mmCIF file of C-alpha atoms in Angstrom:
data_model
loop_
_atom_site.group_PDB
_atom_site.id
_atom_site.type_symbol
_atom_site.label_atom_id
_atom_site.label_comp_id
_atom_site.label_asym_id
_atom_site.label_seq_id
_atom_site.Cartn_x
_atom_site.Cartn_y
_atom_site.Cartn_z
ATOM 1 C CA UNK A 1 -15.110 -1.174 -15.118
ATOM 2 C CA UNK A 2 -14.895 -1.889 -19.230
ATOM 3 C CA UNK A 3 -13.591 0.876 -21.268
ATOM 4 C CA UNK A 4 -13.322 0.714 -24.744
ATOM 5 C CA UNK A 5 -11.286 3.420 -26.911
ATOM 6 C CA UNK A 6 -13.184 3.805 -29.986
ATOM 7 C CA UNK A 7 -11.469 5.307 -33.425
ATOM 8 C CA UNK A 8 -14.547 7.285 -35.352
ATOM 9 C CA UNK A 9 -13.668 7.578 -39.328
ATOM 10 C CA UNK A 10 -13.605 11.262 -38.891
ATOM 11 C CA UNK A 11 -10.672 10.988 -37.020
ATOM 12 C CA UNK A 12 -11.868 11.410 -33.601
ATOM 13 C CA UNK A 13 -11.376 9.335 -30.371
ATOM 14 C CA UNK A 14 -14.650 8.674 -27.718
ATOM 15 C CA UNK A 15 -14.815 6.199 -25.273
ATOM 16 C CA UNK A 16 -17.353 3.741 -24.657
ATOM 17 C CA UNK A 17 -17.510 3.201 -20.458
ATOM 18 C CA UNK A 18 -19.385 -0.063 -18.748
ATOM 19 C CA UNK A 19 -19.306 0.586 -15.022
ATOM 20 C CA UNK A 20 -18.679 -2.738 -12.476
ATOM 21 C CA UNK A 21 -22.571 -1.883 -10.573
ATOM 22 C CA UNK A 22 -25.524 -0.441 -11.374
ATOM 23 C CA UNK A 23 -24.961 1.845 -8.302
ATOM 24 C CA UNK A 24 -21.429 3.197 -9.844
ATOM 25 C CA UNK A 25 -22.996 3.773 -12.862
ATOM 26 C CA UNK A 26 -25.492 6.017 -11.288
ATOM 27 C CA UNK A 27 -22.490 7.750 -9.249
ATOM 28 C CA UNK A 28 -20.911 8.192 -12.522
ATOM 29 C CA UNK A 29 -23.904 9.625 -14.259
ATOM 30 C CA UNK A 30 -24.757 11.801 -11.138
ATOM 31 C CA UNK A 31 -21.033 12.928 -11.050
ATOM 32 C CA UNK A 32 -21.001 14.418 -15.384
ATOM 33 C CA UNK A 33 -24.743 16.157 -13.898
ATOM 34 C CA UNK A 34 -22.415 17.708 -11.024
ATOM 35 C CA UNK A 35 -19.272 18.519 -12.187
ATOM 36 C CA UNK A 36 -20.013 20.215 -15.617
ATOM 37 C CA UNK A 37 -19.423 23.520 -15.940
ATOM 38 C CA UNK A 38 -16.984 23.609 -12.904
ATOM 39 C CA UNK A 39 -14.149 21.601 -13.334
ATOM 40 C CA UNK A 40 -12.726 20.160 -16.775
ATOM 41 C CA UNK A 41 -13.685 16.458 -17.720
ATOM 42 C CA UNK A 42 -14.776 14.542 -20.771
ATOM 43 C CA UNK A 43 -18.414 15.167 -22.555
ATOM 44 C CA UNK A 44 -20.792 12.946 -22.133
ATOM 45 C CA UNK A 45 -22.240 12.184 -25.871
ATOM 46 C CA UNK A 46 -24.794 9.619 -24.888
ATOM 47 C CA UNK A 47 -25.888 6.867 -21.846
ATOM 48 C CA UNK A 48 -27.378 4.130 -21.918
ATOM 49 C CA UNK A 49 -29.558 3.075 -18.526
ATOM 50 C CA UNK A 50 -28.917 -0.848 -19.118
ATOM 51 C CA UNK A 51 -30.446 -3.478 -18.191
ATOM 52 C CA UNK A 52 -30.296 -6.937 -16.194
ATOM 53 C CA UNK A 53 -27.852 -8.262 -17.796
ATOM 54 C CA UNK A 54 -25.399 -4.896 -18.389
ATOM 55 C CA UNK A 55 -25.635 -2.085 -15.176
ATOM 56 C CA UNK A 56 -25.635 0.295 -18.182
ATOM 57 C CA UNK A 57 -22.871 2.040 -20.392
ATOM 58 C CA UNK A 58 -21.682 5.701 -21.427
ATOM 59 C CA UNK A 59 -20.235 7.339 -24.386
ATOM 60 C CA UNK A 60 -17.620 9.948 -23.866
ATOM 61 C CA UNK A 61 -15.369 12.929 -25.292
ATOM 62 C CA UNK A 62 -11.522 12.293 -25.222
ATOM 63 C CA UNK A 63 -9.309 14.361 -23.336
ATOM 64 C CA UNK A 64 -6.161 15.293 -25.021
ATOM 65 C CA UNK A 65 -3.299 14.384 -23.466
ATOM 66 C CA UNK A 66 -1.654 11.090 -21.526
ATOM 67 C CA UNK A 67 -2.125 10.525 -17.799
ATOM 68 C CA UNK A 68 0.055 12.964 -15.182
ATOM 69 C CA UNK A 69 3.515 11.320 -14.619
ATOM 70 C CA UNK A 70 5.718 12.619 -12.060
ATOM 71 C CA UNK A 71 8.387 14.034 -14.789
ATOM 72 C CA UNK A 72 5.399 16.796 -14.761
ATOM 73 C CA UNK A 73 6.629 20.524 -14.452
ATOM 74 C CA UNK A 74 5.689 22.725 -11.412
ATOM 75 C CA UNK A 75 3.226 24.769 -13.977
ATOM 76 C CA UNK A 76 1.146 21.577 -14.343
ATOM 77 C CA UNK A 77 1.679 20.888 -10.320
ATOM 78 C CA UNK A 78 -0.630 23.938 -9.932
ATOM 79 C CA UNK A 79 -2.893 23.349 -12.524
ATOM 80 C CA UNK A 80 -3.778 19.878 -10.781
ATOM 81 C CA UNK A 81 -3.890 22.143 -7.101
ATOM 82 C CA UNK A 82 -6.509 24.477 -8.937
ATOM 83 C CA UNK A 83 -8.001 21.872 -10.624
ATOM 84 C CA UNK A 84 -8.975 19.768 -7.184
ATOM 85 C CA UNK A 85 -9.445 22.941 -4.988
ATOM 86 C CA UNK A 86 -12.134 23.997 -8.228
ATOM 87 C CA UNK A 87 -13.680 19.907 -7.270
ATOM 88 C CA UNK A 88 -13.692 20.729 -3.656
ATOM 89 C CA UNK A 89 -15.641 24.003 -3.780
ATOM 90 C CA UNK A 90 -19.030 21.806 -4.803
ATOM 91 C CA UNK A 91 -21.036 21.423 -1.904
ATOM 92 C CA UNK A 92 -24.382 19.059 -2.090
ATOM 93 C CA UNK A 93 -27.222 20.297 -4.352
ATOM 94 C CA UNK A 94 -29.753 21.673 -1.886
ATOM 95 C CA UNK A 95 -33.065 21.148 -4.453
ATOM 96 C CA UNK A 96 -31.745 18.174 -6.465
ATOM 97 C CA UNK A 97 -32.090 14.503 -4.691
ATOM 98 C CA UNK A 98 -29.160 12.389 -5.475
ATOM 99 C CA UNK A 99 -29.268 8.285 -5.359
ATOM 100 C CA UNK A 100 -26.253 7.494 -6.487
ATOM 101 C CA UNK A 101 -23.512 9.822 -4.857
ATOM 102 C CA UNK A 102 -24.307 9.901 -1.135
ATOM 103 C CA UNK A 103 -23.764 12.739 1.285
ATOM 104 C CA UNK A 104 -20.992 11.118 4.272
ATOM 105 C CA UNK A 105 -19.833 14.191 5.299
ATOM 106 C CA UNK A 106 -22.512 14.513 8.419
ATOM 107 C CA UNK A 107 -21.163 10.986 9.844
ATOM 108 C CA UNK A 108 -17.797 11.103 8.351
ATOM 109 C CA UNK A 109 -16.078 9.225 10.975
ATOM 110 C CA UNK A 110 -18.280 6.396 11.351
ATOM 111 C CA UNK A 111 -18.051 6.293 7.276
ATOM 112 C CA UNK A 112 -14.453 6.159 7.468
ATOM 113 C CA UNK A 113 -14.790 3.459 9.983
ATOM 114 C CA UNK A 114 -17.168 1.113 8.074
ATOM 115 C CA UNK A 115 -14.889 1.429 5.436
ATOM 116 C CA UNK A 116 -11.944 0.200 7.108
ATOM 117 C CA UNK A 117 -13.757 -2.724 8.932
ATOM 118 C CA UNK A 118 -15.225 -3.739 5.403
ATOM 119 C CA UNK A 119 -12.093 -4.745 4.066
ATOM 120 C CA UNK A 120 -10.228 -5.641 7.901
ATOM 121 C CA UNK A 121 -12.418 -9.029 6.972
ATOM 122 C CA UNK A 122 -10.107 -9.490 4.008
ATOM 123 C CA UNK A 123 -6.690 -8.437 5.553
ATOM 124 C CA UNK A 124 -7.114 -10.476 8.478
ATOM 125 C CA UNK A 125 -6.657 -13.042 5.647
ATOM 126 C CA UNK A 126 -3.377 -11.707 4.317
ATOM 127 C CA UNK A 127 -1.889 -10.711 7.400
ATOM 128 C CA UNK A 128 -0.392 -12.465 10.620
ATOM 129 C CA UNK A 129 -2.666 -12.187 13.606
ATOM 130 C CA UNK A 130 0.294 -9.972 15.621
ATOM 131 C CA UNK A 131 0.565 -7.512 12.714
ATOM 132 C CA UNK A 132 -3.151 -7.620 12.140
ATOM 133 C CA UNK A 133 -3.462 -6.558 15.679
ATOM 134 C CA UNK A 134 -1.255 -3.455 15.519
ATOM 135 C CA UNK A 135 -3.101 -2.381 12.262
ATOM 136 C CA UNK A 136 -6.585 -2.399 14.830
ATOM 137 C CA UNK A 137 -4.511 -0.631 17.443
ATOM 138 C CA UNK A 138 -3.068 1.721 15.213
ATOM 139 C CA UNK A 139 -6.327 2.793 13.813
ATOM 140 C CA UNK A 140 -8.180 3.142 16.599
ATOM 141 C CA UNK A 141 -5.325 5.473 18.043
ATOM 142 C CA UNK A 142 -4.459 7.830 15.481
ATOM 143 C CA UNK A 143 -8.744 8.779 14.500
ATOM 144 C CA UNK A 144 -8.715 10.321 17.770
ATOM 145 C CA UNK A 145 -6.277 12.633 16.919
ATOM 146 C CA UNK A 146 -7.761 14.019 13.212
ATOM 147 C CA UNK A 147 -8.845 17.334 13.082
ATOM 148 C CA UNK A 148 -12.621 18.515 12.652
ATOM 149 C CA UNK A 149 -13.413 17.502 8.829
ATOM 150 C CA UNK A 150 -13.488 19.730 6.260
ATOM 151 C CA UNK A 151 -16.731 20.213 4.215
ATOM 152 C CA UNK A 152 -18.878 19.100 2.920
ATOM 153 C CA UNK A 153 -17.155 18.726 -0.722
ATOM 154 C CA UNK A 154 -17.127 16.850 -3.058
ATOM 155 C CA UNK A 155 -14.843 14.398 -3.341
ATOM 156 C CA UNK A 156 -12.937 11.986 -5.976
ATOM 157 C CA UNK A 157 -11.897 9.212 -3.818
ATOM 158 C CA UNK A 158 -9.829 8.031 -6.518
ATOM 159 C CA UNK A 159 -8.071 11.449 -7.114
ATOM 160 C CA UNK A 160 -4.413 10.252 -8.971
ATOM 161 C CA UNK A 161 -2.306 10.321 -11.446
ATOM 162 C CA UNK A 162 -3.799 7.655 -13.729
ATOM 163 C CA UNK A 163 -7.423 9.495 -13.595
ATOM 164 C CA UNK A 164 -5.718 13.464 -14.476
ATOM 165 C CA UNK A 165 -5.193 13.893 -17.707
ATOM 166 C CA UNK A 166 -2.516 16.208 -18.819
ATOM 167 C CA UNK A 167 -1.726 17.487 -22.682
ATOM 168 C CA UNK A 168 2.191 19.072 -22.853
ATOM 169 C CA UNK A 169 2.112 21.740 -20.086
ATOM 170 C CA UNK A 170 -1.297 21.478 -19.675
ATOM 171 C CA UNK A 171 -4.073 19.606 -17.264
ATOM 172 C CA UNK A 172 -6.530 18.775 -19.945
ATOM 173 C CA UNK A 173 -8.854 17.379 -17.018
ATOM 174 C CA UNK A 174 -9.987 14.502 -14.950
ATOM 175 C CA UNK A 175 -12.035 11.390 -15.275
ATOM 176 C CA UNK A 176 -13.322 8.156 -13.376
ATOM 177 C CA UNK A 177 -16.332 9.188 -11.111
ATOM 178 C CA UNK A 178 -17.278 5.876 -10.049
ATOM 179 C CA UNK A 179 -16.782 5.995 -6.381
ATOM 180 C CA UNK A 180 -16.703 9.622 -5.552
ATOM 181 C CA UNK A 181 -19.177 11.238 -2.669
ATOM 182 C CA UNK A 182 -19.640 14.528 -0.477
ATOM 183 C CA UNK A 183 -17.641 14.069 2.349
ATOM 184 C CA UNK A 184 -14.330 15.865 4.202
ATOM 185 C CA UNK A 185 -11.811 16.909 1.835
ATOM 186 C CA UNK A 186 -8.884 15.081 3.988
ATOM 187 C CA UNK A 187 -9.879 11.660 2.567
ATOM 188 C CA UNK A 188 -9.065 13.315 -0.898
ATOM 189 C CA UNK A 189 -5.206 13.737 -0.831
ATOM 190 C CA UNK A 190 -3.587 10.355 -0.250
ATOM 191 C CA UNK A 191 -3.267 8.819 -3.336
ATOM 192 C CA UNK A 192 -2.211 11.861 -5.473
ATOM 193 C CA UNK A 193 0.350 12.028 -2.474
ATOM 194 C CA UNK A 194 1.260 8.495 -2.301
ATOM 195 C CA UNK A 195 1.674 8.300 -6.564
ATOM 196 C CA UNK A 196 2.662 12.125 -7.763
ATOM 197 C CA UNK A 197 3.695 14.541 -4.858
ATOM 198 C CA UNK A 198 5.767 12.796 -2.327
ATOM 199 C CA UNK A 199 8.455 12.356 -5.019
ATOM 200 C CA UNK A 200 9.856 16.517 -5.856
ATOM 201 C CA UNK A 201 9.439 18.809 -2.818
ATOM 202 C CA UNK A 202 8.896 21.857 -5.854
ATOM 203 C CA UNK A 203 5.873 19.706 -7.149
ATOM 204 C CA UNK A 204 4.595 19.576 -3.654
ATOM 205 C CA UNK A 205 5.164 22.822 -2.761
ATOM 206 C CA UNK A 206 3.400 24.320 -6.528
ATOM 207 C CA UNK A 207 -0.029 22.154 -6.182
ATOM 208 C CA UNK A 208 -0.682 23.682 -2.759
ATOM 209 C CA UNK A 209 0.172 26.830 -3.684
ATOM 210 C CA UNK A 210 -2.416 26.181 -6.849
ATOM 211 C CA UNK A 211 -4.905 24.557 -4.137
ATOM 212 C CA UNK A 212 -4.591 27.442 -2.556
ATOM 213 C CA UNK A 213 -5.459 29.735 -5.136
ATOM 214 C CA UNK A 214 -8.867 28.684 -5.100
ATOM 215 C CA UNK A 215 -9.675 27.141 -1.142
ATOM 216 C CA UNK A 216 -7.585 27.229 1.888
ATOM 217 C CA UNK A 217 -5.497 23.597 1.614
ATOM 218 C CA UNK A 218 -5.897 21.706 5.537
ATOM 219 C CA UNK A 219 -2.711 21.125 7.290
ATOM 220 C CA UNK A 220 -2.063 17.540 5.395
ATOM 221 C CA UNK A 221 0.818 17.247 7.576
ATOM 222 C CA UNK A 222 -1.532 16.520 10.156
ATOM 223 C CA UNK A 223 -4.153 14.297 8.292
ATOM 224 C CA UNK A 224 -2.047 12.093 5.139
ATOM 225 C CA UNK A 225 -0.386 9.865 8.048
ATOM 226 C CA UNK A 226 -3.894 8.436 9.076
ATOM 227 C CA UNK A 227 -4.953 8.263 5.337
ATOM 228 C CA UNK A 228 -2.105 6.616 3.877
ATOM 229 C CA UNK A 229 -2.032 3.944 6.344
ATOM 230 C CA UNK A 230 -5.644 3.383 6.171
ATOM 231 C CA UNK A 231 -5.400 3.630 2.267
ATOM 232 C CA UNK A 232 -2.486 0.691 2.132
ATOM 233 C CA UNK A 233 -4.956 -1.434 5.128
ATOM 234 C CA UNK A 234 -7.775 -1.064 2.469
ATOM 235 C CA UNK A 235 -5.843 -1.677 -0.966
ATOM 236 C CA UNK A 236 -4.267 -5.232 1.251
ATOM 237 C CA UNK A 237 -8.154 -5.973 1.463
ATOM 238 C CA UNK A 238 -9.032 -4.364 -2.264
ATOM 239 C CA UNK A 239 -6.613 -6.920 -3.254
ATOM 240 C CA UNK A 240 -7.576 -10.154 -1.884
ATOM 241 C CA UNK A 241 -10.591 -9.481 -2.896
ATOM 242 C CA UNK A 242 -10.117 -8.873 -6.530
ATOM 243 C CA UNK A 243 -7.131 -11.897 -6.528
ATOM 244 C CA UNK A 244 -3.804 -11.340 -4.755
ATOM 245 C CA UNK A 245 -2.115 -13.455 -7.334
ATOM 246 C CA UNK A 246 -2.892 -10.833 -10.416
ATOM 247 C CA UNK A 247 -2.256 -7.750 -7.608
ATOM 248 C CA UNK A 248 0.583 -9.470 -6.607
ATOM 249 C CA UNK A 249 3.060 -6.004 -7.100
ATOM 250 C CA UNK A 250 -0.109 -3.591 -5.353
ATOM 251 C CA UNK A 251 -0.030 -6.240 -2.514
ATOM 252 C CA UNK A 252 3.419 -5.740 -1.883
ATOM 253 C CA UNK A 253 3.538 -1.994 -2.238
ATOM 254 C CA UNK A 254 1.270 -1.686 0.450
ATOM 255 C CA UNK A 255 2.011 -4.496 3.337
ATOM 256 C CA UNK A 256 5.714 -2.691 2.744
ATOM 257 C CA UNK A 257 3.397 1.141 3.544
ATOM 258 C CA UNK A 258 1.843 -0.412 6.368
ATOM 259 C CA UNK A 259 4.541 -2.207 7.950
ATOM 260 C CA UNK A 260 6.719 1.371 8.034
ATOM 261 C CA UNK A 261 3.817 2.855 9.771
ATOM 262 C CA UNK A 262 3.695 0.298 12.222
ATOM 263 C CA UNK A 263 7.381 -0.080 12.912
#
C-alpha cells in the first residue's frame, strides 16, 4: 500500500491511503463499515472507488500517538488485550453480504493450508531441498494436533506493533485492515507475540489478563508453536516474492525462526 501523511493548514494531520488491489481496498472499506463503533480506529473522512488505473484511495483521521514499542507499560499491555478481545467479539453480519472480507472460519483448516502451500512455491526457492522437506513434514504433523478453532471472529491478520497505535499510557487504536477476515481467533496472536509479548513475562502476563476481561483468551501455549512457524514459512515466501534483496534482514529473521523449530 501508498500512504501519504498530509499536514492541513488548520493544523491537523489525515492520511491519504492507496491500497496494493482492488480486493484490499474493498477489505479495507468493508473493515471501517465493521469495526466502527466497537473498537477504536481512525475516521474515515472520504473514499474514493478508483478506477483502472488506481484500485481506489481513502482519506483518514490521525490517531494520536506513535506505534506500540515494547518499552510499553503493563497498563498499555491490557489496553492492547481489551482492545483485540473487543476485535474478536465481532462475529459475521448475518443480513449484510460482504465481498471483500470473506468468512474462513467454516473451512479454517483447509484455509490455513492453501495459505501455506501458496507461498511453499516460493520457499522451495530459498530453501535447500532437505530443510524444505522438514518444513512439509513439520506442518503436516503439528495441524493434527491444534485444537477445535475458535469462532468465528473477526480477525486482523496483521495484528502488531507497527499497526497499534499508542499515545503516552494510552492505546489510541489500531489501523491497517487490508487483509483481515472472519476466521479462528488462534491465527490472530503470532505476530503481536513474535514482535511485543515474548520479550517481558509482566507484558505477557497484563494483555491476557486485559484479553480476558472481555473473552476467554485460548490456551496459546498450545496453538503460537504451529503459528509462528507457519508465520516465518510464509514471511520466507512473502519475501521472495516482494525481493529478498530489499527484505534481506526479514529473510533472515525468519529462516533463523524456522530453523529453531526444526532443530
Amino acid at each position: 500500500m501508498t500512504v501519504y501523511k498530509c499536514n492541513l493548514l488548520k493544523g491537523e494531520n489525515v492520511f491519504l491511503k492507496i491500497p496494493y488491489t482492488k480486493l484490499k481496498c474493498q477489505r479495507e472499506l468493508e473493515a471501517y463499515d465493521i469495526l466502527k463503533g466497537h473498537v477504536a480506529i481512525p475516521e474515515m473522512l472520504d473514499y474514493w472507488s478508483g478506477d483502472e488505473e488506481c484500485p481506489g484511495a481513502f482519506l483518514l483521521s490521525e490517531l494520536k500517538g506513535k506505534p506500540l514499542t515494547s518499552e510499553a507499560s503493563p497498563t498499555v499491555a491490557f489496553q492492547v488485550g481489551v482492545l483485540h478481545a473487543s476485535m474478536h467479539t465481532i462475529q459475521p453480519p448475518v443480513e449484510q453480504v460482504l465481498f471483500g472480507i470473506q468468512n474462513e472460519f467454516p473451512n479454517w483448516s483447509n484455509f490455513v493450508e492453501q495459505q501455506f502451500y501458496s507461498f511453499a512455491k516460493d520457499v522451495r526457492d530459498v530453501l535447500d531441498e532437505h530443510l524444505y522437506k522438514q518444513a512439509i513434514e513439520n506442518f503436516e504433523n503439528i495441524k493434527k494436533q491444534l485444537p477445535s478453532p475458535d469462532g468465528p471472529s473477526f480477525v486482523h491478520m496483521d495484528f502488531r506493533p507497527a499497526n497499534i497505535i499508542v499515545d503516552n499510557n494510552k492505546v489510541s487504536g489500531m489501523i491497517d485492515f487490508e487483509s483481515v477476515r472472519f476466521g479462528s481467533t488462534e491465527i490472530d496472536f503470532t505476530k503481536l507475540y513474535r514482535d511485543f509479548l515474548r520479550f517481558d513475562s509482566a507484558l505477557y502476563q497484563a494483555y491476557q489478563e486485559g484479553y480476558n476481561s472481555i473473552r476467554p483468551l485460548i490456551d496459546l501455549e498450545v496453538v503460537l508453536p504451529f503459528y509462528r512457524f507457519t508465520d516465518a514459512f510464509n514471511s520466507i515466501g512473502w519475501c521472495k516474492r516482494r525481493g529478498i534483496e530489499k527484505n534481506a534482514l526479514f529473510l533472515e529473521e525468519n529462516l533463523s525462526t524456522l530453523k529453531n523449530f526444526l532443530k
